[in-house]
Short mmCIF file of C-alpha atoms in Angstrom, two decimals:
data_model
loop_
_atom_site.label_atom_id
_atom_site.label_comp_id
_atom_site.label_asym_id
_atom_site.label_seq_id
_atom_site.Cartn_x
_atom_site.Cartn_y
_atom_site.Cartn_z
CA MET A 1 -21.28 -23.67 17.87
CA VAL A 2 -17.40 -23.95 18.31
CA HIS A 3 -15.55 -27.44 17.76
CA ALA A 4 -12.16 -27.85 17.70
CA ALA A 5 -9.54 -30.56 15.53
CA GLY A 6 -5.72 -30.43 16.78
CA SER A 7 -3.28 -29.08 19.83
CA THR A 8 -4.86 -26.07 20.31
CA GLY A 9 -2.80 -24.66 23.04
CA VAL A 10 -1.60 -21.04 24.84
CA LYS A 11 1.01 -19.80 22.82
CA GLY A 12 1.49 -16.01 24.94
CA ASP A 13 4.76 -17.03 25.67
CA MET A 14 6.63 -18.46 22.79
CA ALA A 15 7.08 -17.29 18.80
CA GLY A 16 4.26 -15.54 16.76
CA HIS A 17 2.00 -17.58 15.67
CA MET A 18 -0.14 -17.82 12.34
CA VAL A 19 -3.81 -17.65 12.24
CA VAL A 20 -6.00 -17.76 8.93
CA VAL A 21 -9.87 -17.32 9.18
CA VAL A 22 -11.33 -18.95 5.88
CA GLY A 23 -14.95 -19.56 4.99
CA PRO A 24 -17.45 -19.52 1.80
CA SER A 25 -18.77 -16.52 0.72
CA GLY A 26 -21.37 -14.44 2.88
CA ALA A 27 -20.05 -17.46 5.97
CA GLY A 28 -19.01 -13.52 7.33
CA LYS A 29 -15.26 -13.60 7.82
CA ASP A 30 -14.98 -9.55 7.18
CA THR A 31 -17.53 -8.97 9.37
CA LEU A 32 -16.17 -11.50 12.77
CA MET A 33 -12.48 -10.50 11.99
CA ALA A 34 -13.57 -7.21 12.32
CA TYR A 35 -15.35 -7.49 15.88
CA ALA A 36 -12.62 -9.27 17.13
CA ALA A 37 -9.95 -6.48 16.04
CA SER A 38 -12.63 -4.46 17.50
CA HIS A 39 -12.68 -6.01 21.22
CA LEU A 40 -8.74 -7.20 20.94
CA ASN A 41 -8.08 -3.07 20.30
CA GLY A 42 -5.02 -1.73 21.66
CA ARG A 43 -2.90 -5.13 22.14
CA GLN A 44 0.75 -4.94 20.79
CA ASP A 45 1.14 -8.58 20.87
CA ILE A 46 -1.72 -9.08 18.11
CA ALA A 47 -2.14 -7.94 14.32
CA PHE A 48 -5.24 -8.13 11.72
CA VAL A 49 -3.27 -8.31 8.16
CA ARG A 50 -4.65 -5.68 5.40
CA ARG A 51 -4.43 -7.37 2.51
CA VAL A 52 -3.30 -6.54 -0.99
CA ILE A 53 -5.28 -7.26 -3.41
CA THR A 54 -6.65 -6.53 -7.47
CA ARG A 55 -10.11 -4.99 -6.72
CA ASP A 56 -11.22 -1.83 -6.80
CA GLY A 57 -10.73 0.00 -2.62
CA ASN A 58 -14.91 1.23 -3.60
CA ALA A 59 -15.79 -2.25 -4.24
CA GLY A 60 -17.14 -2.93 -1.06
CA GLY A 61 -16.00 -5.69 1.66
CA GLU A 62 -12.84 -5.66 3.52
CA ASP A 63 -10.79 -2.79 3.98
CA HIS A 64 -7.69 -2.93 1.81
CA ASP A 65 -4.72 -2.56 -0.41
CA ALA A 66 -5.68 -1.98 -4.58
CA VAL A 67 -3.66 -2.95 -6.89
CA SER A 68 -3.74 -3.27 -10.44
CA GLU A 69 -2.57 -6.47 -12.15
CA ALA A 70 0.57 -4.76 -13.35
CA GLU A 71 1.12 -3.27 -10.11
CA PHE A 72 -0.21 -6.66 -8.47
CA ASP A 73 2.63 -8.56 -10.29
CA HIS A 74 5.88 -5.92 -9.71
CA MET A 75 4.96 -7.14 -5.93
CA ALA A 76 5.01 -10.67 -6.31
CA GLU A 77 8.70 -10.34 -7.70
CA SER A 78 10.07 -7.79 -5.55
CA GLY A 79 9.43 -10.52 -2.91
CA SER A 80 6.55 -8.44 -0.86
CA PHE A 81 4.14 -11.27 -0.50
CA ALA A 82 4.78 -13.36 2.45
CA VAL A 83 1.95 -15.79 0.34
CA SER A 84 -0.42 -14.78 -2.68
CA TRP A 85 -2.66 -16.80 -4.85
CA GLU A 86 -5.73 -16.29 -6.65
CA ALA A 87 -9.79 -16.82 -5.84
CA HIS A 88 -12.56 -16.14 -7.86
CA GLY A 89 -10.64 -14.50 -10.85
CA LEU A 90 -8.78 -12.11 -8.00
CA ARG A 91 -5.15 -12.63 -7.02
CA TYR A 92 -4.46 -11.80 -3.22
CA GLY A 93 -1.36 -11.02 -1.29
CA ILE A 94 -0.19 -11.01 2.32
CA PRO A 95 2.80 -8.69 2.91
CA SER A 96 6.16 -10.00 3.43
CA ARG A 97 6.53 -8.07 6.84
CA THR A 98 3.54 -10.65 8.57
CA LEU A 99 7.26 -12.80 8.51
CA MET A 100 8.78 -10.28 10.83
CA GLN A 101 5.47 -10.24 12.81
CA ILE A 102 5.97 -14.12 14.04
CA ALA A 103 9.18 -13.68 14.23
CA ASN A 104 8.78 -10.76 17.17
CA GLY A 105 5.84 -13.22 18.83
CA GLN A 106 3.16 -11.22 17.68
CA LEU A 107 -0.48 -12.94 17.21
CA VAL A 108 -1.17 -12.46 13.33
CA ILE A 109 -4.76 -12.86 11.80
CA ALA A 110 -5.36 -13.44 8.11
CA ASN A 111 -8.56 -13.96 5.72
CA GLY A 112 -7.00 -16.50 3.83
CA SER A 113 -8.45 -19.05 1.68
CA ARG A 114 -8.89 -23.16 1.95
CA SER A 115 -7.18 -23.46 -1.24
CA ALA A 116 -4.30 -21.35 -0.26
CA LEU A 117 -4.15 -23.11 3.10
CA PRO A 118 -0.72 -25.33 1.81
CA ARG A 119 0.77 -21.85 1.14
CA PHE A 120 -0.09 -20.75 4.30
CA LYS A 121 1.34 -23.60 6.07
CA ALA A 122 4.75 -23.36 4.47
CA ALA A 123 4.97 -19.84 5.06
CA PHE A 124 4.08 -19.96 8.81
CA PRO A 125 5.06 -22.96 10.02
CA ALA A 126 3.25 -22.32 13.70
CA MET A 127 -0.73 -21.59 11.95
CA THR A 128 -4.04 -22.92 12.68
CA VAL A 129 -7.09 -22.61 10.49
CA ILE A 130 -10.37 -20.25 12.24
CA ASN A 131 -12.79 -21.90 9.98
CA ILE A 132 -16.53 -19.78 9.57
CA THR A 133 -19.31 -21.80 9.02
CA ALA A 134 -23.26 -20.81 8.50
CA ARG A 135 -26.06 -22.93 7.62
CA PRO A 136 -26.86 -22.74 3.25
CA GLU A 137 -29.55 -21.04 3.65
CA VAL A 138 -27.99 -18.50 5.68
CA LEU A 139 -24.98 -17.98 3.29
CA ALA A 140 -27.68 -17.83 0.22
CA GLU A 141 -29.42 -15.49 2.06
CA ARG A 142 -26.31 -13.12 2.39
CA LEU A 143 -25.41 -13.45 -0.74
CA GLU A 144 -28.58 -12.17 -1.93
CA ALA A 145 -28.29 -9.20 -0.03
CA ARG A 146 -25.04 -8.10 -1.27
CA GLY A 147 -26.73 -7.81 -5.23
CA ARG A 148 -23.43 -8.99 -6.42
CA GLU A 149 -24.45 -12.22 -8.41
CA THR A 150 -27.87 -13.36 -9.40
CA ARG A 151 -29.78 -16.06 -7.21
CA GLU A 152 -28.37 -19.07 -9.77
CA GLU A 153 -24.93 -17.59 -9.32
CA ILE A 154 -25.27 -18.23 -5.74
CA LEU A 155 -26.67 -21.38 -5.90
CA GLY A 156 -23.67 -22.46 -8.48
CA ARG A 157 -20.98 -20.55 -5.60
CA LEU A 158 -22.69 -23.38 -2.82
CA GLU A 159 -22.73 -26.05 -4.80
CA ARG A 160 -19.16 -25.58 -5.65
CA SER A 161 -18.56 -24.61 -2.17
CA SER A 162 -17.18 -27.24 0.23
CA PRO A 163 -17.07 -27.54 3.46
CA THR A 164 -14.48 -30.16 4.47
CA LEU A 165 -10.60 -28.74 5.55
CA ASP A 166 -7.96 -30.59 3.37
CA GLY A 167 -4.79 -31.36 5.00
CA ASP A 168 -3.39 -31.98 8.85
CA TYR A 169 -3.97 -28.57 9.94
CA ASP A 170 -5.39 -27.27 13.28
CA VAL A 171 -8.50 -26.35 12.66
CA VAL A 172 -10.75 -24.00 15.46
CA THR A 173 -14.55 -24.20 13.70
CA ILE A 174 -16.82 -21.15 14.46
CA ASP A 175 -20.99 -21.95 13.34
CA ASN A 176 -21.75 -18.37 11.85
CA SER A 177 -25.52 -19.34 11.34
CA GLY A 178 -27.08 -17.20 14.52
CA THR A 179 -26.09 -13.69 16.02
CA LEU A 180 -22.70 -11.19 15.39
CA GLU A 181 -22.38 -11.61 19.14
CA ASP A 182 -22.07 -15.26 19.37
CA ALA A 183 -20.04 -16.15 17.23
CA GLY A 184 -17.76 -13.03 17.13
CA ASN A 185 -17.47 -13.84 21.02
CA ALA A 186 -16.17 -17.39 19.99
CA LEU A 187 -13.32 -16.17 17.64
CA VAL A 188 -12.24 -13.60 20.31
CA GLU A 189 -11.88 -16.42 23.10
CA ALA A 190 -10.28 -18.74 19.93
CA LEU A 191 -7.72 -15.93 19.48
CA SER A 192 -6.55 -15.67 23.22
CA ASN A 193 -5.64 -19.32 23.59
CA TYR A 194 -2.84 -17.81 21.59
CA LEU A 195 -2.12 -14.33 23.94
CA ALA A 196 -0.07 -13.23 26.73
CA ILE A 197 -2.32 -12.95 29.23
CA ALA A 198 -2.85 -8.46 29.44
#
C-alpha cells in the first residue's frame, strides 16, 4: 500500500513543510486529499491549498478558483503565485500566501504535477512528494466513468503517463487501487509524520 523513499521524519517541531500530491488522472488525488482534510479538520498547523486554474468553476473535480487566461497572466505578473505551470491545456497556480504559511510553520498540502516538481522544489526546499498510484485497469475505469474522454483518448493518456518520478525527492507512494478508506488512512498517516502531536 505505502512505500517511502528518502528521509521522511517528524517535522512538527520545525519550520513548515510542503507536501505535493501527484499521480496520473484517475488515481484519486482529489478524493484522497478531501478524505485527509476531513480527518485533519480543525488543526491550525495544516493547510490544504486551493489552486487557481484556467478552468470553469462548474467543470467538476477539485474545488478551485477559476480564472480566465488574462486574469491568470495578470496574477502571474503581479507575483500572486509561488508556483505556476501548464498541463493538459490548462494553467495552474499555487498562491504566494503558501510561502508565508510555510514560514509560519504550517504543513501545506498541494495538488501538483510531476512535470512541475522542479518548480515546487525551488520554491519550497523542505518538500515531500506523495505519489498516488493505481493499477492501469482501475485508472481506465475511473476515467471512463467521468465521461470526459473517449476510450481511445483514455488509453492514449494512460500510455503517455509515466509512473516514475525523475529527481532527488523525498517520496511516499500510496496505492489507491483498493478502498478509499485504506488509501485515505495511509495518506493521513503520512501527513501526520509532519504534524506536532495535538
